[in-house]
Short mmCIF file of C-alpha atoms in Angstrom, two decimals:
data_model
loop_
_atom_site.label_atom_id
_atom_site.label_comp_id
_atom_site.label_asym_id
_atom_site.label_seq_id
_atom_site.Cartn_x
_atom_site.Cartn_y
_atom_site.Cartn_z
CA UNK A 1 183.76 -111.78 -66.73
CA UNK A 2 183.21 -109.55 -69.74
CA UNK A 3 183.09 -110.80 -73.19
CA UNK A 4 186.01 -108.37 -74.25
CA UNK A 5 188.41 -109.87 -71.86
CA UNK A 6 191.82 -108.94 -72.90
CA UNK A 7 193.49 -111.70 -71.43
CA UNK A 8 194.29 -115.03 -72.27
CA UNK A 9 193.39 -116.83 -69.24
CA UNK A 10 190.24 -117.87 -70.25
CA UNK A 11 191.07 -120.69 -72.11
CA UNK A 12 190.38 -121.43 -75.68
CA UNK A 13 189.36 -118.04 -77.09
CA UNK A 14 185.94 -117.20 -78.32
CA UNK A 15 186.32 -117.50 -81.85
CA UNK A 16 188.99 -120.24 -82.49
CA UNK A 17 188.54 -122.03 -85.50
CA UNK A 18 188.44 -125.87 -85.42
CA UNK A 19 190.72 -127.94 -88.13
CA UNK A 20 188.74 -128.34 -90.75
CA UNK A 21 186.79 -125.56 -90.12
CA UNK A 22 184.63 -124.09 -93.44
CA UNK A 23 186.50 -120.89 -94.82
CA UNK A 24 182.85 -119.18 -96.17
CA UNK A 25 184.85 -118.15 -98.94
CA UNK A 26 181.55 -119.26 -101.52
CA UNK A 27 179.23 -117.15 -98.84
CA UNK A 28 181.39 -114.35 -99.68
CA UNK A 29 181.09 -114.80 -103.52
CA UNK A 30 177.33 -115.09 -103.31
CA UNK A 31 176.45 -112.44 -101.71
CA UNK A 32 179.16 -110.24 -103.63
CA UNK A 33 176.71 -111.31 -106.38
CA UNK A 34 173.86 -109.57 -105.00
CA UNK A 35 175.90 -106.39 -103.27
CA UNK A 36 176.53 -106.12 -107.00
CA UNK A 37 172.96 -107.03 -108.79
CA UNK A 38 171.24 -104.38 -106.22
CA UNK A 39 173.26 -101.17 -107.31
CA UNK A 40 173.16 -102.38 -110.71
CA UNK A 41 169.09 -102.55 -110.90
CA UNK A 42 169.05 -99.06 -108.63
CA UNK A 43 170.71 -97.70 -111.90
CA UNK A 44 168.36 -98.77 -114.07
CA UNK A 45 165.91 -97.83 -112.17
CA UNK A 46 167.45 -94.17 -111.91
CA UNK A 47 167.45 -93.97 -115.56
CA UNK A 48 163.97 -95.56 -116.31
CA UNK A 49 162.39 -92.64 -113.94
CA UNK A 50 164.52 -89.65 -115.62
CA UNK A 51 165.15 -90.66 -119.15
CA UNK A 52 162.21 -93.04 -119.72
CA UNK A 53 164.95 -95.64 -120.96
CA UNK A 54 167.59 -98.25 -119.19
CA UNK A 55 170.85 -96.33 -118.85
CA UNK A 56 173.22 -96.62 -121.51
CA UNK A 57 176.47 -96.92 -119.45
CA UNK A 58 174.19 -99.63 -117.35
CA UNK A 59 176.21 -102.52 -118.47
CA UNK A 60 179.28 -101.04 -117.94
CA UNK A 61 178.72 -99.47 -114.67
CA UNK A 62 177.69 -103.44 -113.73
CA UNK A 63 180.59 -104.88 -115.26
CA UNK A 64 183.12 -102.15 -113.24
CA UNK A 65 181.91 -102.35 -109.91
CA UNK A 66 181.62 -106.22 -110.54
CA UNK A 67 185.52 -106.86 -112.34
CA UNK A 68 186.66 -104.61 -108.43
CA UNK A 69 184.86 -106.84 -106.21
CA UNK A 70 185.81 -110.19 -108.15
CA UNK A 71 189.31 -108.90 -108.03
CA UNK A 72 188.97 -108.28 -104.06
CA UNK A 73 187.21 -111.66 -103.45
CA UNK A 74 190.06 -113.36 -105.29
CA UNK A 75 192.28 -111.61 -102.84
CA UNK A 76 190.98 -112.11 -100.15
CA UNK A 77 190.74 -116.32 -101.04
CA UNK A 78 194.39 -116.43 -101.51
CA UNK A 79 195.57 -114.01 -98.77
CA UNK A 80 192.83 -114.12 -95.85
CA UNK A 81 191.15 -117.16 -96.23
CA UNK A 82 189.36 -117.12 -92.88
CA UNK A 83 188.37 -113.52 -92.72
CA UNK A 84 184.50 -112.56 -92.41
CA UNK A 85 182.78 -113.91 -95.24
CA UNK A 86 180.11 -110.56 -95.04
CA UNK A 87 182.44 -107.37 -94.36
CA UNK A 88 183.44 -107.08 -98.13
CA UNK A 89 180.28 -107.58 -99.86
CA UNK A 90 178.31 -104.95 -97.31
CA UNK A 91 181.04 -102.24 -97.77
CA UNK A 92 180.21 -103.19 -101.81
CA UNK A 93 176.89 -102.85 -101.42
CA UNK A 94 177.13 -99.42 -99.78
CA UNK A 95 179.59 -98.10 -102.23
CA UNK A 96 177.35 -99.49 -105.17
CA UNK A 97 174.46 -97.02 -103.65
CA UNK A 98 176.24 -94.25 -102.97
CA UNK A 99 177.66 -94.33 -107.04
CA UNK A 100 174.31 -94.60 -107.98
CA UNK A 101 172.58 -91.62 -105.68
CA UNK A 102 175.62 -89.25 -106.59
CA UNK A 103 174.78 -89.97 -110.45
CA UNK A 104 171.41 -89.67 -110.22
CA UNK A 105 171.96 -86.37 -108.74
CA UNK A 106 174.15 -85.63 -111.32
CA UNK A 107 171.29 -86.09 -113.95
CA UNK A 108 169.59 -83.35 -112.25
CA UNK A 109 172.04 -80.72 -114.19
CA UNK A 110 171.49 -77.29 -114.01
CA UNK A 111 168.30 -77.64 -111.65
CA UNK A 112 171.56 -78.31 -109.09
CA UNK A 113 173.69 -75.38 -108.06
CA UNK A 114 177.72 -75.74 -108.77
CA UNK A 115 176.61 -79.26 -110.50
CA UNK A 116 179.68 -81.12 -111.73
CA UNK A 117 179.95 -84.52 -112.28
CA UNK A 118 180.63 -86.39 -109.79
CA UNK A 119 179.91 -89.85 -110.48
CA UNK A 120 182.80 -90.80 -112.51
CA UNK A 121 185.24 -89.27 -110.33
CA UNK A 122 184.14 -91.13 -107.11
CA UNK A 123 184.06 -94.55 -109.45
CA UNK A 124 187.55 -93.81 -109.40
CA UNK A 125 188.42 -93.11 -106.12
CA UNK A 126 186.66 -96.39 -105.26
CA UNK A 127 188.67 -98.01 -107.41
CA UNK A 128 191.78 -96.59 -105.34
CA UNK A 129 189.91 -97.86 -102.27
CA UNK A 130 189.82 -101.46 -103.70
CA UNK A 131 193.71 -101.23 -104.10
CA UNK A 132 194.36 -99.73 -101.02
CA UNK A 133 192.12 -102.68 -99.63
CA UNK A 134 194.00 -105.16 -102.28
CA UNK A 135 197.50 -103.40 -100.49
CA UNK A 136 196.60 -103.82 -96.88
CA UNK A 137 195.40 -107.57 -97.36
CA UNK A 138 198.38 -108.83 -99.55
CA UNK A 139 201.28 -106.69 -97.55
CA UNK A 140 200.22 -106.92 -94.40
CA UNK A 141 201.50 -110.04 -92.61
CA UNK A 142 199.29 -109.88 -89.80
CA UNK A 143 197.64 -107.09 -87.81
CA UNK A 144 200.15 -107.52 -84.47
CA UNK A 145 202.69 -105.87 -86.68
CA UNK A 146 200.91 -102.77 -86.05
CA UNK A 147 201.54 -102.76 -82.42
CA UNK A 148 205.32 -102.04 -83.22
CA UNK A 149 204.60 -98.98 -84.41
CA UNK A 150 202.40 -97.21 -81.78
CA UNK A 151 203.98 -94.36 -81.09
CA UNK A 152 204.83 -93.97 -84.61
CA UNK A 153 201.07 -93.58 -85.42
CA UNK A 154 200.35 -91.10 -82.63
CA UNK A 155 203.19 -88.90 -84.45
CA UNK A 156 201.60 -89.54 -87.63
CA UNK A 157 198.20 -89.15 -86.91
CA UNK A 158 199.17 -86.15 -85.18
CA UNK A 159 200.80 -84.63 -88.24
CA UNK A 160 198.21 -85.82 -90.32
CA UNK A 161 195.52 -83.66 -87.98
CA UNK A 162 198.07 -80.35 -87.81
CA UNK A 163 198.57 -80.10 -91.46
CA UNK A 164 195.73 -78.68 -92.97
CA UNK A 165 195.78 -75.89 -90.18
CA UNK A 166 198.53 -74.50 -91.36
CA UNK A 167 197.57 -74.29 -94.63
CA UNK A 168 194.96 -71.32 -95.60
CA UNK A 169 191.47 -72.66 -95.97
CA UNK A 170 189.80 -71.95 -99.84
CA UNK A 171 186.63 -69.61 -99.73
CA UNK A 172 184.78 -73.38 -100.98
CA UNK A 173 185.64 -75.20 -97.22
CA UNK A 174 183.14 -72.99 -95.88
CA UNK A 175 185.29 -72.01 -92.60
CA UNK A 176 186.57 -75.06 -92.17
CA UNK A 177 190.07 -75.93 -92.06
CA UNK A 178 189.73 -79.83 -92.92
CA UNK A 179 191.15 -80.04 -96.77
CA UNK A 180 194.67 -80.11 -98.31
CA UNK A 181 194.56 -78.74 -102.06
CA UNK A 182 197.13 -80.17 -104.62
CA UNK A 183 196.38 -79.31 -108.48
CA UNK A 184 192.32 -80.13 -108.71
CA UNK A 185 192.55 -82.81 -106.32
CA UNK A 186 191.98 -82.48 -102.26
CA UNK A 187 192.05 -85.15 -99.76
CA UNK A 188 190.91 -84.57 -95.49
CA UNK A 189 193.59 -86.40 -93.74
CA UNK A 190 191.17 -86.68 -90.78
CA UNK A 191 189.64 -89.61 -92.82
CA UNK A 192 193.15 -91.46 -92.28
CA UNK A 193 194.14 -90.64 -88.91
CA UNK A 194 190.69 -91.87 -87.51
CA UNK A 195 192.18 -95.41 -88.68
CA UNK A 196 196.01 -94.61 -87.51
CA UNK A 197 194.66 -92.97 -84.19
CA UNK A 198 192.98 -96.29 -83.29
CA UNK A 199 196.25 -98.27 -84.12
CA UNK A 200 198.04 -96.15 -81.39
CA UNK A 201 194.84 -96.12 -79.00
CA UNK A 202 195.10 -100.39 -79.40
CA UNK A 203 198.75 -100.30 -78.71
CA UNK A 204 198.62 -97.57 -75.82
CA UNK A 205 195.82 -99.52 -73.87
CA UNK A 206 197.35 -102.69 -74.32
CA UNK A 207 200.24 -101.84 -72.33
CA UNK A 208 198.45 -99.49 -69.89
CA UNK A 209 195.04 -101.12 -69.44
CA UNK A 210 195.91 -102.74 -66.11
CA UNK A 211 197.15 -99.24 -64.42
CA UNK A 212 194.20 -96.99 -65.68
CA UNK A 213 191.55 -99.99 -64.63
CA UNK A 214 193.12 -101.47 -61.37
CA UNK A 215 194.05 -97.85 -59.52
CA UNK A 216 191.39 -95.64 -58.48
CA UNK A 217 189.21 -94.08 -55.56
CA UNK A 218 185.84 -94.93 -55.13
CA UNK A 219 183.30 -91.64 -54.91
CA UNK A 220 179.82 -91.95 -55.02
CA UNK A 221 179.70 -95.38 -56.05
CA UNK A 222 182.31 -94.58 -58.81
CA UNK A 223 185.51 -95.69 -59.33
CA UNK A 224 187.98 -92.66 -60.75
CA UNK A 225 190.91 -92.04 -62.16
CA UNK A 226 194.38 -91.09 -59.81
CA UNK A 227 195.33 -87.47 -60.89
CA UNK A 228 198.67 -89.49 -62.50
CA UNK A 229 196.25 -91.19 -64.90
CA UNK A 230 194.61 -88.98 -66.32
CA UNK A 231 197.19 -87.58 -68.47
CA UNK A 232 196.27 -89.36 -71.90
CA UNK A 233 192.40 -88.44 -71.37
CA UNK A 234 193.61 -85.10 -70.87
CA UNK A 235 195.64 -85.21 -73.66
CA UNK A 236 193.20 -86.34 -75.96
CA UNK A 237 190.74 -84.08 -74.78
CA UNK A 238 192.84 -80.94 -75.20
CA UNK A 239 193.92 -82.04 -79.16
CA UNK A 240 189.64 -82.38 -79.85
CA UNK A 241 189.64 -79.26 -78.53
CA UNK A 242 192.49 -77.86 -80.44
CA UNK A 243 191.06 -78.99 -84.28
CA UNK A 244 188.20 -77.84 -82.90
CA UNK A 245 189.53 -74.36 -82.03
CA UNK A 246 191.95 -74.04 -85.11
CA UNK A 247 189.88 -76.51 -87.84
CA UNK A 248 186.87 -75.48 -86.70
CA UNK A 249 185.84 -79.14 -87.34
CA UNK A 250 182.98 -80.48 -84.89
CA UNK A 251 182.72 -83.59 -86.50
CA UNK A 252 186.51 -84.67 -86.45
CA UNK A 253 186.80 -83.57 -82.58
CA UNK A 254 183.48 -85.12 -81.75
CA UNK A 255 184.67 -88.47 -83.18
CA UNK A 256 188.31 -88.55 -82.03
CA UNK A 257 187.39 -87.93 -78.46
CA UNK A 258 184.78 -90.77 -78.50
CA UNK A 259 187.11 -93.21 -80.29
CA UNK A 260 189.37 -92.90 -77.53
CA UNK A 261 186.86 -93.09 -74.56
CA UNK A 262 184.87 -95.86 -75.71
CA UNK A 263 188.16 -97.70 -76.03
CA UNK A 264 189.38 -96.64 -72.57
CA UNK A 265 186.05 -97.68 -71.28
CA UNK A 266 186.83 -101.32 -73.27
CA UNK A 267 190.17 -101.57 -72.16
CA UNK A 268 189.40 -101.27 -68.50
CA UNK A 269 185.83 -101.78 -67.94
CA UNK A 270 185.42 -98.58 -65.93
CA UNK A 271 181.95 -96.73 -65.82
CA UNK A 272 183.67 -93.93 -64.56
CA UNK A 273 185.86 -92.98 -67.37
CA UNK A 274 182.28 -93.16 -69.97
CA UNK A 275 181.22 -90.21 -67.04
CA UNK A 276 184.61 -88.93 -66.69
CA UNK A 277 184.35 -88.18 -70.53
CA UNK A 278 180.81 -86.82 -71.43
CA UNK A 279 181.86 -84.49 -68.57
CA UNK A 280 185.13 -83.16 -70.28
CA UNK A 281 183.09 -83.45 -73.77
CA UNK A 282 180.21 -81.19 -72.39
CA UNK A 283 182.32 -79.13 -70.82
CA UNK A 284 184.45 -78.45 -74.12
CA UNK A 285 181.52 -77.75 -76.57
CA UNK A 286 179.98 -75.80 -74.01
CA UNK A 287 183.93 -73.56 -74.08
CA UNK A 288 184.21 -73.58 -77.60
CA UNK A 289 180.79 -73.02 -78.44
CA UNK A 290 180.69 -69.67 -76.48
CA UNK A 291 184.09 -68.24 -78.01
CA UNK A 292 184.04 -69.62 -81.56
CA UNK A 293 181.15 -68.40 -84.35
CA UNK A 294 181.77 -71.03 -86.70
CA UNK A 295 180.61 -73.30 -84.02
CA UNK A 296 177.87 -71.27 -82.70
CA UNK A 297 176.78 -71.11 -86.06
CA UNK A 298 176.38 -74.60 -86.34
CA UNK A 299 174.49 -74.43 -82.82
CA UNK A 300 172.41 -72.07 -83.64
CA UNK A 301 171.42 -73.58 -86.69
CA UNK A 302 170.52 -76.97 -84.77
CA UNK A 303 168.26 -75.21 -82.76
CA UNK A 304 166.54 -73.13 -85.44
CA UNK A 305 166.91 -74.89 -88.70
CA UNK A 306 163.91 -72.30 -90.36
CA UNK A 307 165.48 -69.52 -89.18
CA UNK A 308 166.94 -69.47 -92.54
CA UNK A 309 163.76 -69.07 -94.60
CA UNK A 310 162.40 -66.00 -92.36
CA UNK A 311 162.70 -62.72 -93.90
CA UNK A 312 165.38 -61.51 -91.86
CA UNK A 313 168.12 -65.18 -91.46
CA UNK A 314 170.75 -64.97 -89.27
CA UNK A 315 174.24 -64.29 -90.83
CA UNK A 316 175.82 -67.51 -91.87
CA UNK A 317 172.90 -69.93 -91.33
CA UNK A 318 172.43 -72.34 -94.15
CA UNK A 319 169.10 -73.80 -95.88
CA UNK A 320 170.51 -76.94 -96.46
CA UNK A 321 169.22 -78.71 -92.79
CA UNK A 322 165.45 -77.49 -93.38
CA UNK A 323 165.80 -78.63 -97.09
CA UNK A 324 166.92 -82.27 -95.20
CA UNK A 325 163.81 -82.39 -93.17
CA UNK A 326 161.34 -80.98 -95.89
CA UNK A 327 163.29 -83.99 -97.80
CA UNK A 328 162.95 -86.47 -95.21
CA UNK A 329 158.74 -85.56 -95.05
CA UNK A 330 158.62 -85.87 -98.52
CA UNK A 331 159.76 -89.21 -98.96
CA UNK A 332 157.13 -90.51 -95.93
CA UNK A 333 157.43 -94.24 -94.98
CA UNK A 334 157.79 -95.92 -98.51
CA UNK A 335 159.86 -92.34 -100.73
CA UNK A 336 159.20 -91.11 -103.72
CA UNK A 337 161.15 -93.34 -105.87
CA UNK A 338 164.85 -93.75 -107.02
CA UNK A 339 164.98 -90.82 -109.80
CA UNK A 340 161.84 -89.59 -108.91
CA UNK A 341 162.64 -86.83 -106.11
CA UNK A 342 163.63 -83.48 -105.56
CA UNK A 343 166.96 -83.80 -103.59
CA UNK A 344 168.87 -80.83 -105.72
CA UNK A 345 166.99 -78.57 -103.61
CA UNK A 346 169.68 -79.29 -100.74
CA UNK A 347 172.13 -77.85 -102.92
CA UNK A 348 175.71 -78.67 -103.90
CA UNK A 349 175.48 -80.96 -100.56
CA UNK A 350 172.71 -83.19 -101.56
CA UNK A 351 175.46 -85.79 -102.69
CA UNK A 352 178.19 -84.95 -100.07
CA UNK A 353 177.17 -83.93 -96.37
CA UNK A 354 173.54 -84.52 -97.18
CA UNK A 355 173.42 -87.55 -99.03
CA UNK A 356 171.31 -89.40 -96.27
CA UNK A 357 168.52 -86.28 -97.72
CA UNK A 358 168.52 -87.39 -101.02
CA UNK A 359 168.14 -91.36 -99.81
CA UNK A 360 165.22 -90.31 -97.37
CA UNK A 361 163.05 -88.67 -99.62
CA UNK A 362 164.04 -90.81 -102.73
CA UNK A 363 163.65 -94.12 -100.61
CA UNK A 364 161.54 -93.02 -98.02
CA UNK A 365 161.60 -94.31 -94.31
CA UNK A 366 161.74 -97.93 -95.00
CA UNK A 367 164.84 -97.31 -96.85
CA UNK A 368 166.84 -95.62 -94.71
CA UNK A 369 165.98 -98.21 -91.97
CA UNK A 370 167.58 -100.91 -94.58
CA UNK A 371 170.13 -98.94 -94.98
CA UNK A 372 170.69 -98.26 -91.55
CA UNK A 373 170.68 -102.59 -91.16
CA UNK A 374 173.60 -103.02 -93.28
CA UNK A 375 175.78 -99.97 -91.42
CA UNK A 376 174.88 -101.72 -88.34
CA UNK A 377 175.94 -105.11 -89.61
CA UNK A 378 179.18 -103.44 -90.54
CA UNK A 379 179.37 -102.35 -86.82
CA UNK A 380 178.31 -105.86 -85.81
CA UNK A 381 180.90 -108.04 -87.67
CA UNK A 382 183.80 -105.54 -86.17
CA UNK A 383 182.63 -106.49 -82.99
CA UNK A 384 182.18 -110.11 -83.18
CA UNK A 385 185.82 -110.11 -84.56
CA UNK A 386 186.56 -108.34 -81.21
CA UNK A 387 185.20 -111.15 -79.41
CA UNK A 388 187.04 -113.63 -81.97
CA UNK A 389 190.39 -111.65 -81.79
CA UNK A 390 192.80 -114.03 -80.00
CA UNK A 391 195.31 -111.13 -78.57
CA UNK A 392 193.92 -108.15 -76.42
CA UNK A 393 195.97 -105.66 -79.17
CA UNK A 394 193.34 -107.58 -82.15
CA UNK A 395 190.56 -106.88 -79.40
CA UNK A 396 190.97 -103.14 -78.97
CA UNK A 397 191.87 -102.60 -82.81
CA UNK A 398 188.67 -104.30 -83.87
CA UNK A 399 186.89 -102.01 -81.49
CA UNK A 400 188.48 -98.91 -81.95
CA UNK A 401 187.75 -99.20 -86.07
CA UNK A 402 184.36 -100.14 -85.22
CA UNK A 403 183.73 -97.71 -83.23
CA UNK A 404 184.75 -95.12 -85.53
CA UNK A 405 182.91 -96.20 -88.24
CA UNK A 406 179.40 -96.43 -86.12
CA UNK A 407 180.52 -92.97 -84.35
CA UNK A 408 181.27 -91.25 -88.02
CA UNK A 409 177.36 -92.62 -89.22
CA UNK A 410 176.27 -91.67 -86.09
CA UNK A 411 177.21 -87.98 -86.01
CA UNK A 412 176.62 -87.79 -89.87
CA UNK A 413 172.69 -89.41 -89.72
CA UNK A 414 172.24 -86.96 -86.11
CA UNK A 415 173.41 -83.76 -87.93
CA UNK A 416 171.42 -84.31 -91.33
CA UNK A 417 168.41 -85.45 -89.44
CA UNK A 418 168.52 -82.79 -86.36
CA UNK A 419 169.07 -84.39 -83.55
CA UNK A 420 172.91 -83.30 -83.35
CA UNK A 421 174.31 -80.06 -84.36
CA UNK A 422 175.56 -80.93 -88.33
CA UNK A 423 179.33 -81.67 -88.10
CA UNK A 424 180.41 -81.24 -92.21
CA UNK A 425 181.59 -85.40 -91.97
CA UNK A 426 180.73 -87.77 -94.90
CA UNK A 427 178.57 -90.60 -94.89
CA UNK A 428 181.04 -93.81 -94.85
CA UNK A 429 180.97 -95.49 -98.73
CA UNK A 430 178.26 -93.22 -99.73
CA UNK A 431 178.80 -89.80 -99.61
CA UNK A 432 181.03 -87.82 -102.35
CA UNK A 433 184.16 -87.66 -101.28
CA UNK A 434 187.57 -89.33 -102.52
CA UNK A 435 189.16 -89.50 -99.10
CA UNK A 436 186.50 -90.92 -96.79
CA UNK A 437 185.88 -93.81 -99.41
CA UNK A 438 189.52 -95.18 -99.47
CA UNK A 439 190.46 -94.36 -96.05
CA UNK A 440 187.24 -96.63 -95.07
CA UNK A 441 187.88 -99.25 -97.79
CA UNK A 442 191.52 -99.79 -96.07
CA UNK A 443 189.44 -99.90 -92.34
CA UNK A 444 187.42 -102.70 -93.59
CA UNK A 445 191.11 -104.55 -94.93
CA UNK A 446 192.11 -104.04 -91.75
CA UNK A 447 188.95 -105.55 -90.00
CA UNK A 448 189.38 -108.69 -92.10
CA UNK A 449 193.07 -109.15 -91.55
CA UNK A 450 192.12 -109.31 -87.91
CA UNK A 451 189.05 -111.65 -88.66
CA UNK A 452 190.87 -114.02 -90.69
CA UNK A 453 193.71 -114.67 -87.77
CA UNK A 454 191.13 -114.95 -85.26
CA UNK A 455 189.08 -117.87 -87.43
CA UNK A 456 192.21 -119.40 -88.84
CA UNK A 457 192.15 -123.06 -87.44
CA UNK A 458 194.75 -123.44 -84.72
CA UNK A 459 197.23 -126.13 -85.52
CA UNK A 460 196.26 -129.53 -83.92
CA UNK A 461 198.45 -130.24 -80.98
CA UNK A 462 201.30 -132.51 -81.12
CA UNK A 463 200.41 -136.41 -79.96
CA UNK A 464 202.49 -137.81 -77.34
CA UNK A 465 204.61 -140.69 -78.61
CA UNK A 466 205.31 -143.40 -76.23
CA UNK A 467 208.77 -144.73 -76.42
#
């Protein structure tokens, strides 16, 4: 029997607390400590190798990101007691980097082109993050009451998706249809409706799973889909491949159409619908690859990234992924040093798309391995809540947000390093952008809220009384 067994029939679920049972509420606070004391020395660090002297916002830049995640831990003690004592302090931890990297590139000034300053604008939007996070925990009674709104999130993450197609894309998006402008402010709704999408995914499968896992026809040893079932693949498939069409955004359809799929394959514990998939996947790119030069840009530029230093580069290529690799040699096993690199040569995306760049050849290959540990703890912890999750909607929910966060690092780390035509996402907590870091903040709130029901103790059961 699987370890994601929807069901309740096996007895006492995997994760039920005992009475009594430790909250880890102190874990939590101690290694806040440190998620906070590691950014802190990076930026001293930074501004030892550039200025020759300790930062002078140092103390303050401590004392900020310190005050948000006190505030969140105190949260989380009086409204999610149980939750996962290590979620919080690793999405801390990566936010703390990423503010550091993106000022540190800031120092580098004019030597970057289109420099602005980025680092106290994305302090801010992590502060929004934390409240968003501080929202979800406080006014959200429990994840189940998600599952009322199901369809409700389809239509919303739908409309979320449309929007910025209809809107004219600025000369800045670089072809790609993905930003809504207000004032000097933009936000990509796809950074939201990757969370809402997986709400209606959870509540869709829930109700379907035993239909899509119980009928089908066996063919060569596989088990597939009745033509009447394949509907909401089909759906699903066809909307990737509309954004990708209209948005021109590889990275959104890439991750939407795996979010669903490796749900589906959770839900019903069908091989055939993983196959089923990479074959409608392949067969897409392969469509809009062929028809659509923003994409066969992209393609082309996977296949040749030093095309674009040649003396005659193909029209629209970009420098930036050969400036990645030449990064990612520089920095060797061990990097040059925080401060001590050359990651402005990327250009205006050394601190946005290409941020894992800057971290490779500023921390070298040992670094991005560590950092790599603690997005794959992130992964880990939303899947042992999976396991925990007493109800099958917790199950798939926990999944589904876990498996968009590992599938957005995934096709971010493939693109930057070459093994994946580069998609234009942003690196979860780290990269610049205001959007991806509170839409993830509130998928981490919403991985805890789950956590903390599934390791709340259950009530002891009522003794018999003899008369």
């Amino acid at each position: 029997m699987s370890a994601f067994q929807l069901s309740g029939r096996t007895g006492r679920p995997v994760g039920l607390g005992s009475p009594g049972a430790p909250n880890r509420r102190n874990t939590e606070l101690g290694l806040l400590a440190f998620a906070v004391l590691l950014p802190t020395l990076a930026y001293a660090n930074v501004g030892l190798a550039v200025d020759r002297r300790l930062p002078a916002g140092m103390l303050e830049y401590g004392l900020g990101i310190g005050a948000l995640a006190l505030v969140a831990h105190l949260v989380m003690r009086r409204f999610a007691p149980y939750a996962d004592p290590l979620l919080l302090p690793l999405a801390t931890l990566l936010n703390g980097l990423g503010l550091v990297m993106i000022w540190r590139l800031d120092k580098a000034g004019p030597l970057l082109q289109h420099n602005a300053p980025a680092a106290p604008f994305q302090l801010l939007w992590s502060a929004l993050g934390v409240a968003l996070f501080i929202g979800v925990i406080t006014l959200l009674k429990g994840h189940l009451a998600l599952q009322r709104y199901t369809y409700v999130s389809m239509a919303a993450a739908l409309a979320l998706l449309a929007a910025p197609a209809f809107l004219p894309a600025r000369r800045s998006d670089f072809g790609a249809k993905i930003w809504i402008h207000a004032g000097g402010f933009s936000i990509q709704p796809g950074e939201f409706a990757k969370i809402i999408l997986a709400v209606f995914f959870a509540g869709y499968l829930t109700v379907n799973r035993d239909a899509l896992a119980l009928a089908s026809r066996r063919v060569l040893g596989l088990y597939l889909p009745r033509g009447r079932d394949l509907g909401p693949i089909l759906v699903v498939w066809a909307l990737s491949i509309l954004i990708l069409v209209f948005e021109t955004d590889l990275g959104s359809s890439l991750l939407f159409f795996g979010l669903f799929v490796v749900m589906l394959y959770v839900a019903t514990e069908r091989t055939s619908w993983i196959v089923f998939g990479l074959l409608l996947a392949t067969a897409g790119a392969a469509l809009v690859g062929s028809t659509e030069q923003h994409v066969r840009i992209r393609i082309n530029a996977w296949l040749d990234p030093m095309a674009a230093f040649g003396p005659h580069p193909p029209a629209g290529t970009t420098e930036q992924i050969g400036q990645a690799l030449f990064a990612f040699g520089t920095g060797g096993v061990t990097g040059a040093g925080l401060g001590q690199g050359r990651s402005w040569l990327i250009g205006f995306a050394a601190k946005s798309d290409f941020i894992l760049g800057s971290f490779g050849e500023e921390l070298g290959l040992t670094g991005l391995m560590a950092l790599f540990v603690v997005y794959g703890l992130v992964v880990q912890r939303a899947l042992r809540t999976a396991l925990a999750a007493r109800d099958p909607f917790g199950k798939l929910l926990a999944v589904g947000l876990g498996s968009a966060f590992a599938l957005q690092v995934f096709v971010v780390a493939g693109g930057v390093t070459g093994l994946i035509p580069l998609t234009g996402m942003t690196m979860p907590f780290m990269a610049q952008g205001g959007s991806s870091v509170v839409a993830n903040w509130a998928l981490v709130a919403l991985l805890l809220k789950i956590s903390d029901s599934a390791r709340r103790p259950a009530p002891e059961p009522t003794r018999a009384v003899r008369a």
